[in-house]
CSV table of C-alpha atoms in Angstrom, one decimal:
chain,number,residue,atom,x,y,z
V,271,MET,CA,29.5,0.2,-31.3
V,272,ASN,CA,26.5,1.8,-33.1
V,273,PRO,CA,24.5,3.9,-30.6
V,274,ALA,CA,21.2,2.4,-31.7
V,275,ARG,CA,22.7,-1.1,-31.4
V,276,ALA,CA,24.0,-0.3,-28.0
V,277,ASP,CA,20.6,1.0,-26.9
V,278,ARG,CA,19.0,-2.2,-28.1
V,279,LEU,CA,21.6,-4.3,-26.3
V,280,GLN,CA,21.0,-2.4,-23.0
V,281,THR,CA,17.3,-2.8,-23.4
V,282,ARG,CA,17.7,-6.6,-23.8
V,283,VAL,CA,20.1,-6.8,-20.8
V,284,TRP,CA,17.6,-4.9,-18.6
V,285,MET,CA,14.7,-7.1,-19.8
V,286,ALA,CA,16.7,-10.2,-19.0
V,287,THR,CA,17.7,-8.9,-15.6
V,288,GLY,CA,14.0,-8.1,-14.8
V,289,ILE,CA,12.9,-11.6,-15.8
V,290,ALA,CA,15.6,-13.1,-13.7
V,291,LEU,CA,14.6,-11.0,-10.7
V,292,VAL,CA,11.0,-12.0,-11.1
V,293,GLY,CA,11.9,-15.6,-11.3
V,294,LEU,CA,14.1,-15.3,-8.2
V,295,PHE,CA,11.3,-13.5,-6.4
V,296,TRP,CA,8.9,-16.2,-7.3
V,297,LEU,CA,11.2,-19.0,-5.9
V,298,LEU,CA,12.1,-17.2,-2.7
V,299,GLY,CA,8.7,-15.7,-2.1
V,300,PRO,CA,7.9,-17.6,1.1
V,301,ILE,CA,10.9,-16.3,3.0
V,302,LEU,CA,11.1,-12.8,1.6
V,303,THR,CA,8.3,-11.2,3.7
V,304,PRO,CA,10.5,-9.6,6.5
V,305,PHE,CA,13.1,-8.5,4.0
V,306,VAL,CA,10.6,-6.8,1.7
V,307,ILE,CA,8.8,-5.1,4.7
V,308,ALA,CA,12.2,-3.9,5.9
V,309,ALA,CA,13.2,-2.7,2.5
V,310,VAL,CA,10.0,-0.7,2.0
V,311,PHE,CA,10.3,0.9,5.4
V,312,ALA,CA,14.0,1.6,4.8
V,313,TYR,CA,13.2,3.3,1.5
V,314,ILE,CA,10.5,5.5,3.1
V,315,CYS,CA,12.6,6.4,6.1
V,316,ASP,CA,15.9,7.1,4.2
V,317,PRO,CA,15.2,10.8,3.8
V,318,ALA,CA,14.7,11.2,7.5
V,319,VAL,CA,18.0,9.5,8.2
V,320,ASN,CA,19.7,11.7,5.6
V,321,TRP,CA,18.2,14.8,7.2
V,322,MET,CA,19.6,13.9,10.6
V,323,VAL,CA,23.0,13.0,9.1
V,324,ALA,CA,23.1,16.4,7.4
V,325,ARG,CA,22.8,17.9,10.9
V,326,ARG,CA,25.8,16.0,12.1
V,327,VAL,CA,24.0,13.2,13.8
V,328,PRO,CA,26.0,9.9,13.4
V,329,ARG,CA,24.4,7.7,10.8
V,330,ALA,CA,24.1,4.7,13.1
V,331,LEU,CA,22.4,6.8,15.8
V,332,ALA,CA,20.1,8.4,13.2
V,333,VAL,CA,19.0,5.0,11.9
V,334,LEU,CA,18.4,3.8,15.5
V,335,LEU,CA,16.3,6.8,16.3
V,336,VAL,CA,14.2,6.5,13.1
V,337,ILE,CA,13.6,2.8,13.7
V,338,ILE,CA,12.5,3.5,17.3
V,339,GLY,CA,10.2,6.3,16.2
V,340,LEU,CA,8.6,4.1,13.5
V,341,GLY,CA,8.2,1.2,16.0
V,342,LEU,CA,6.5,3.5,18.6
V,343,LEU,CA,4.2,4.8,15.8
V,344,LEU,CA,3.2,1.3,14.7
V,345,VAL,CA,2.6,0.2,18.3
V,346,ALA,CA,0.4,3.2,19.0
V,347,LEU,CA,-1.6,2.5,15.8
V,348,ALA,CA,-2.1,-1.1,17.0
V,349,LEU,CA,-3.2,0.0,20.4
V,350,ILE,CA,-5.7,2.3,18.8
V,351,LEU,CA,-7.1,0.0,16.2
V,352,LEU,CA,-7.2,-3.4,17.8
V,353,PRO,CA,-9.4,-2.6,20.8
V,354,MET,CA,-11.8,-0.6,18.5
V,355,VAL,CA,-12.2,-3.6,16.2
V,356,TYR,CA,-12.8,-6.0,19.1
V,357,ARG,CA,-15.3,-3.7,20.9
V,358,GLU,CA,-17.2,-2.7,17.8
V,359,GLY,CA,-17.3,-6.4,16.7
V,360,VAL,CA,-18.8,-7.4,20.0
V,361,LEU,CA,-21.3,-4.5,20.0
V,362,LEU,CA,-22.3,-5.3,16.4
V,363,VAL,CA,-23.1,-8.9,17.3
V,364,GLN,CA,-25.1,-7.8,20.3
V,365,ARG,CA,-27.1,-5.1,18.4
V,366,LEU,CA,-27.5,-7.1,15.2
V,367,PRO,CA,-31.1,-8.1,15.9
V,368,GLU,CA,-32.0,-4.4,16.5
V,369,LEU,CA,-30.4,-3.4,13.3
V,370,ILE,CA,-32.3,-6.1,11.4
V,371,GLU,CA,-35.6,-4.8,12.9
V,372,LEU,CA,-34.6,-1.3,11.8
V,373,PHE,CA,-33.9,-2.6,8.3
V,374,ASN,CA,-37.3,-4.3,8.2
V,375,ALA,CA,-39.1,-1.2,9.4
V,376,GLN,CA,-37.4,1.5,7.4
V,377,VAL,CA,-35.3,0.2,4.5
V,378,ALA,CA,-37.3,-2.8,3.3
V,379,PRO,CA,-40.5,-0.9,2.6
V,380,VAL,CA,-38.5,1.6,0.5
V,381,LEU,CA,-36.9,-1.2,-1.5
V,382,GLN,CA,-40.3,-2.8,-2.1
V,383,ALA,CA,-41.9,0.5,-3.2
V,384,ARG,CA,-39.0,1.6,-5.5
V,385,LEU,CA,-37.7,-1.7,-6.8
V,386,GLY,CA,-40.4,-4.1,-6.2
V,387,ALA,CA,-38.1,-6.3,-4.2
V,388,GLU,CA,-39.6,-7.9,-1.1
V,389,ILE,CA,-36.8,-8.4,1.5
V,390,LYS,CA,-37.5,-9.2,5.1
V,391,LEU,CA,-34.9,-10.6,7.6
V,392,ASP,CA,-35.8,-12.8,10.6
V,393,ALA,CA,-34.5,-11.0,13.7
V,394,GLU,CA,-35.6,-13.7,16.0
V,395,GLN,CA,-33.6,-16.3,14.1
V,396,PHE,CA,-30.5,-14.1,14.5
V,397,ARG,CA,-31.2,-13.7,18.2
V,398,LYS,CA,-31.4,-17.5,18.6
V,399,LEU,CA,-28.2,-18.0,16.5
V,400,ILE,CA,-26.3,-15.5,18.7
V,401,ALA,CA,-27.6,-17.0,21.9
V,402,ASP,CA,-26.6,-20.5,20.9
V,403,ASN,CA,-23.1,-19.4,19.8
V,404,TRP,CA,-22.3,-16.5,22.1
V,405,ASP,CA,-20.3,-18.6,24.7
V,406,SER,CA,-18.1,-20.2,21.9
V,407,ALA,CA,-17.6,-16.8,20.3
V,408,GLN,CA,-16.5,-15.3,23.7
V,409,ASP,CA,-13.9,-18.2,24.0
V,410,LEU,CA,-12.6,-17.6,20.5
V,411,LEU,CA,-9.7,-15.4,21.4
V,412,PRO,CA,-8.4,-17.7,24.2
V,413,THR,CA,-8.7,-20.6,21.9
V,414,MET,CA,-6.7,-18.8,19.2
V,415,LEU,CA,-4.0,-17.9,21.7
V,416,GLY,CA,-4.0,-21.6,22.8
V,417,HIS,CA,-3.5,-22.8,19.3
V,418,LEU,CA,-0.8,-20.1,18.8
V,419,LYS,CA,1.1,-21.5,21.9
V,420,THR,CA,0.9,-25.1,20.7
V,421,GLY,CA,2.0,-24.1,17.2
V,422,GLY,CA,5.6,-23.9,18.2
V,423,MET,CA,7.1,-23.5,14.7
V,424,ALA,CA,4.6,-20.9,13.6
V,425,LEU,CA,5.2,-18.9,16.8
V,426,ILE,CA,8.9,-19.1,16.4
V,427,ALA,CA,8.7,-17.9,12.8
V,428,PHE,CA,6.4,-15.0,13.8
V,429,VAL,CA,8.8,-13.9,16.6
V,430,ALA,CA,11.8,-14.3,14.3
V,431,ASN,CA,10.2,-12.2,11.6
V,432,LEU,CA,9.2,-9.6,14.2
V,433,PHE,CA,12.9,-9.2,15.3
V,434,LEU,CA,14.3,-9.6,11.8
V,435,ILE,CA,12.4,-6.7,10.3
V,436,PRO,CA,14.1,-3.9,12.4
V,437,LEU,CA,17.4,-5.7,12.1
V,438,VAL,CA,17.3,-5.8,8.3
V,439,MET,CA,16.0,-2.3,8.2
V,440,PHE,CA,18.9,-1.1,10.4
V,441,TYR,CA,21.6,-2.6,8.2
V,442,LEU,CA,19.8,-1.4,5.0
V,443,LEU,CA,19.6,2.2,6.2
V,444,GLN,CA,23.2,2.0,7.7
V,445,GLU,CA,24.7,0.7,4.5
V,446,TRP,CA,22.4,2.5,2.0
V,447,PRO,CA,25.1,4.8,0.5
V,448,ARG,CA,27.5,1.9,0.2
V,449,ILE,CA,24.9,-0.3,-1.5
V,450,LEU,CA,24.2,2.4,-4.1
V,451,ASP,CA,27.9,2.8,-4.7
V,452,GLU,CA,28.4,-0.9,-5.2
V,453,LEU,CA,25.5,-1.2,-7.5
V,454,GLN,CA,26.9,1.7,-9.6
V,455,ARG,CA,30.3,0.1,-9.7
V,456,ILE,CA,29.1,-3.3,-11.1
V,457,VAL,CA,27.2,-1.7,-14.0
V,458,PRO,CA,29.1,-2.0,-17.3
V,459,ARG,CA,30.7,1.3,-18.1
V,460,PRO,CA,29.0,1.8,-21.6
V,461,MET,CA,25.6,1.3,-19.8
V,462,LEU,CA,26.4,3.4,-16.8
V,463,GLU,CA,24.9,6.7,-18.0
V,464,ARG,CA,21.7,5.3,-19.2
V,465,THR,CA,21.4,3.0,-16.2
V,466,MET,CA,21.8,5.8,-13.7
V,467,ARG,CA,19.2,7.9,-15.6
V,468,ILE,CA,16.7,5.1,-15.5
V,469,ILE,CA,17.4,4.4,-11.8
V,470,GLY,CA,17.0,8.1,-11.1
V,471,GLU,CA,13.6,8.1,-12.9
V,472,ILE,CA,12.5,5.1,-11.0
V,473,ASP,CA,13.5,6.6,-7.7
V,474,SER,CA,11.7,9.9,-8.6
V,475,VAL,CA,8.4,8.0,-9.4
V,476,MET,CA,8.6,5.8,-6.4
V,477,SER,CA,9.6,8.5,-3.9
V,478,GLU,CA,7.0,10.9,-5.2
V,479,PHE,CA,4.3,8.3,-5.0
V,480,LEU,CA,5.1,6.5,-1.7
V,481,ARG,CA,6.2,9.5,0.3
V,482,GLY,CA,3.5,11.7,-1.2
V,483,GLN,CA,0.8,9.1,-0.5
V,484,LEU,CA,2.1,8.7,3.0
V,485,SER,CA,1.5,12.5,3.5
V,486,VAL,CA,-2.0,12.1,2.1
V,487,MET,CA,-2.7,9.2,4.5
V,488,LEU,CA,-1.5,11.1,7.6
V,489,LEU,CA,-3.4,14.3,6.7
V,490,LEU,CA,-6.6,12.4,5.9
V,491,ALA,CA,-6.3,10.4,9.1
V,492,VAL,CA,-6.2,13.7,11.0
V,493,PHE,CA,-9.1,15.2,9.0
V,494,TYR,CA,-11.4,12.1,9.3
V,495,SER,CA,-10.6,11.7,13.0
V,496,VAL,CA,-11.4,15.4,13.8
V,497,GLY,CA,-14.4,15.5,11.5
V,498,LEU,CA,-16.0,12.4,12.9
V,499,TRP,CA,-15.3,13.6,16.4
V,500,LEU,CA,-17.1,16.9,15.6
V,501,ALA,CA,-19.9,14.8,14.1
V,502,GLY,CA,-20.4,13.0,17.4
V,503,LEU,CA,-19.1,9.6,16.5
V,504,LYS,CA,-17.8,7.7,19.6
V,505,PHE,CA,-15.2,5.7,17.6
V,506,ALA,CA,-14.0,8.8,15.7
V,507,LEU,CA,-10.3,8.3,16.3
V,508,PRO,CA,-9.9,4.6,15.3
V,509,VAL,CA,-12.3,4.9,12.4
V,510,GLY,CA,-10.6,8.1,11.2
V,511,VAL,CA,-7.1,6.6,11.5
V,512,LEU,CA,-8.1,3.4,9.7
V,513,THR,CA,-9.7,5.4,6.9
V,514,GLY,CA,-6.5,7.4,6.4
V,515,LEU,CA,-4.5,4.2,6.3
V,516,LEU,CA,-6.8,2.5,3.8
V,517,VAL,CA,-6.6,5.5,1.5
V,518,PHE,CA,-3.4,4.0,0.2
V,519,ILE,CA,-5.7,1.6,-1.8
V,520,PRO,CA,-7.8,3.8,-4.1
V,521,PHE,CA,-11.6,3.5,-3.7
V,522,VAL,CA,-11.1,0.8,-1.1
V,523,GLY,CA,-10.0,3.3,1.5
V,524,PHE,CA,-12.9,5.6,1.0
V,525,GLY,CA,-15.5,2.8,0.7
V,526,GLY,CA,-14.1,0.7,3.6
V,527,GLY,CA,-13.8,3.8,5.9
V,528,LEU,CA,-17.4,4.9,5.0
V,529,VAL,CA,-18.8,1.5,5.8
V,530,LEU,CA,-17.0,1.4,9.2
V,531,ALA,CA,-18.2,4.9,10.0
V,532,ILE,CA,-21.8,4.1,9.1
V,533,MET,CA,-21.7,0.9,11.2
V,534,ALA,CA,-20.3,2.9,14.2
V,535,ALA,CA,-23.0,5.5,13.7
V,536,LEU,CA,-25.8,2.9,13.6
V,537,LEU,CA,-24.4,1.1,16.7
V,538,GLN,CA,-24.6,4.3,18.7
V,539,GLY,CA,-28.4,4.3,18.3
V,540,GLU,CA,-28.7,8.1,18.3
V,541,GLY,CA,-30.9,8.5,15.2
V,542,LEU,CA,-29.9,10.2,11.9
V,543,THR,CA,-27.6,12.9,13.4
V,544,PRO,CA,-24.4,10.8,13.4
V,545,LEU,CA,-25.3,9.4,10.0
V,546,ILE,CA,-25.7,12.9,8.5
V,547,GLY,CA,-22.4,13.9,10.1
V,548,VAL,CA,-20.6,10.9,8.6
V,549,ALA,CA,-22.1,11.7,5.1
V,550,VAL,CA,-20.8,15.3,5.4
V,551,VAL,CA,-17.4,14.4,6.6
V,552,TYR,CA,-16.7,11.7,4.0
V,553,SER,CA,-18.1,13.9,1.2
V,554,LEU,CA,-15.7,16.7,2.2
V,555,GLY,CA,-12.9,14.2,2.6
V,556,GLN,CA,-13.3,12.8,-0.9
V,557,VAL,CA,-13.3,16.3,-2.3
V,558,LEU,CA,-10.2,17.2,-0.3
V,559,GLU,CA,-8.4,14.1,-1.3
V,560,SER,CA,-9.3,14.2,-5.0
V,561,PHE,CA,-8.9,17.9,-5.8
V,562,LEU,CA,-6.3,19.1,-3.3
V,563,LEU,CA,-4.1,16.6,-1.5
V,564,THR,CA,-3.5,13.9,-4.1
V,565,PRO,CA,-2.7,16.3,-7.0
V,566,TYR,CA,-0.5,18.5,-4.8
V,567,LEU,CA,1.4,15.9,-2.8
V,568,VAL,CA,1.4,13.0,-5.1
V,569,GLY,CA,1.3,14.7,-8.5
V,570,GLU,CA,-0.4,14.0,-11.8
V,571,ARG,CA,2.9,13.4,-13.6
V,572,ILE,CA,3.5,10.0,-12.0
V,573,GLY,CA,1.2,8.2,-14.4
V,574,LEU,CA,0.0,5.5,-12.0
V,575,HIS,CA,-3.8,5.6,-12.8
V,576,PRO,CA,-6.0,4.5,-9.8
V,577,LEU,CA,-7.3,1.5,-11.9
V,578,ALA,CA,-3.7,0.5,-12.6
V,579,VAL,CA,-2.9,0.7,-8.9
V,580,ILE,CA,-5.9,-1.6,-8.0
V,581,PHE,CA,-4.9,-4.1,-10.8
V,582,ALA,CA,-1.3,-4.1,-9.6
V,583,LEU,CA,-2.3,-4.8,-6.0
V,584,MET,CA,-4.7,-7.6,-7.0
V,585,ALA,CA,-2.3,-9.2,-9.6
V,586,PHE,CA,0.8,-9.1,-7.4
V,587,GLY,CA,-1.3,-10.4,-4.4
V,588,GLN,CA,-2.6,-13.3,-6.5
V,589,LEU,CA,0.9,-14.2,-7.8
V,590,PHE,CA,3.1,-13.6,-4.7
V,591,GLY,CA,0.7,-13.3,-1.7
V,592,PHE,CA,1.3,-10.8,1.0
V,593,VAL,CA,4.8,-10.0,-0.2
V,594,GLY,CA,3.3,-9.2,-3.6
V,595,VAL,CA,1.0,-6.7,-2.1
V,596,LEU,CA,3.9,-5.0,-0.4
V,597,VAL,CA,6.0,-4.6,-3.6
V,598,ALA,CA,3.1,-4.1,-6.0
V,599,LEU,CA,3.3,-0.3,-6.1
V,600,PRO,CA,7.1,0.1,-6.1
V,601,VAL,CA,7.4,-2.6,-8.8
V,602,SER,CA,4.6,-0.9,-10.8
V,603,ALA,CA,6.5,2.4,-10.7
V,604,ALA,CA,9.6,0.7,-11.9
V,605,LEU,CA,7.7,-1.1,-14.7
V,606,LEU,CA,6.2,2.3,-15.7
V,607,VAL,CA,9.7,3.7,-16.2
V,608,GLY,CA,10.7,0.6,-18.1
V,609,LEU,CA,7.6,0.8,-20.4
V,610,ARG,CA,8.5,4.4,-21.1
V,611,GLU,CA,12.0,3.3,-22.2
V,612,VAL,CA,10.6,0.5,-24.3
V,613,ARG,CA,8.2,2.9,-26.0
V,614,CYS,CA,11.0,5.4,-26.8
V,615,ALA,CA,13.1,2.5,-28.2
V,616,TRP,CA,10.1,1.4,-30.3
V,617,TYR,CA,9.6,4.8,-31.7
V,618,ALA,CA,13.2,5.0,-32.6
V,619,SER,CA,13.4,1.5,-34.0
V,620,PRO,CA,13.9,0.9,-37.8
V,621,VAL,CA,10.8,-1.3,-37.8
V,622,TYR,CA,8.6,1.6,-36.6
V,623,LEU,CA,10.4,4.2,-38.8
V,624,GLY,CA,10.1,1.9,-41.8
V,625,LYS,CA,13.9,1.7,-42.4
V,626,ASP,CA,15.7,-1.4,-43.8
V,627,VAL,CA,18.2,-2.3,-41.1
V,628,ALA,CA,20.0,-4.7,-43.5
V,629,ALA,CA,20.5,-2.3,-46.3
V,630,PRO,CA,24.0,-0.9,-46.6
V,631,PRO,CA,24.7,2.9,-46.7
V,632,ALA,CA,24.2,4.7,-50.0
V,633,ASP,CA,27.9,5.5,-50.5
V,634,GLU,CA,28.7,1.8,-50.2
V,635,ARG,CA,26.0,0.8,-52.8
V,636,THR,CA,27.5,3.2,-55.3
V,637,GLN,CA,31.0,1.8,-55.1
């Protein structure tokens, strides 16, 4: 077969396969959440398993140790973040009238002088609203737990997914080499070389982005936690950890973490000192992330622009819900490689080069 014709055939096969997978993903979306979560975690943790296997640890034991370590890490994060969110939410509600009075006294006059906008909030109305609804707000958590107990099917589904994720992750990590061998075996032999090259490029982009971004998240979580602690913020550890985790979403991580830190500084009621410390820490953190950590650990050559990342997260979330958010970045990395292949095929196509594909060779026309 003509090499150019074979390349076009392979491109069509890959496009058809991609469309079929998207359609299947759309149909099975509601039940895919635990499998997708397990697959993402398995992909991220596979290097740790391979590192242990290379040091003569049995693969099953290595997989078990990695899953246990990941579970302990997630439990620790939950124990750090959930109490902070609850305590800070209660404190925010209690001190909301004071913050409104502070806004009316210091911020509103500046806005009126600079922008001509007269904004004044009624603190007494907020006090009355909080007093009228405080008892019901206090009973919100027991009420939610009560509904969770009565919602038997939802509770069963949640518990099943909770146990299914590590189970699927264990089998994926245990069978990962065999899965790769089987996938390689079913590829048609004429397409094998190009297919493996494309898969290698996809793996390179995904691994560099996901594992590099994970390193950035951990380092920034440490930086923000220590920096906010030195700045005197009481909730330094949970705010710093949450900021590091949110960094995975460009702009949203920095903005969301900054808002949380400012709220925590205001709730302390210690004047401008904590606010100045928050401003310094987040300014240094942004410089550290943009000019050192992300270029060095993630790399400029990936080609996933921050705006493309945000669009992918929003688009996949709109189309496929929570599962779409989980797979948005890996699928975007794969699509990036696919678009590069399509671009190369276009530049080499007779249409782009201006050649007549139907014209016979010159030696045949002279006969």
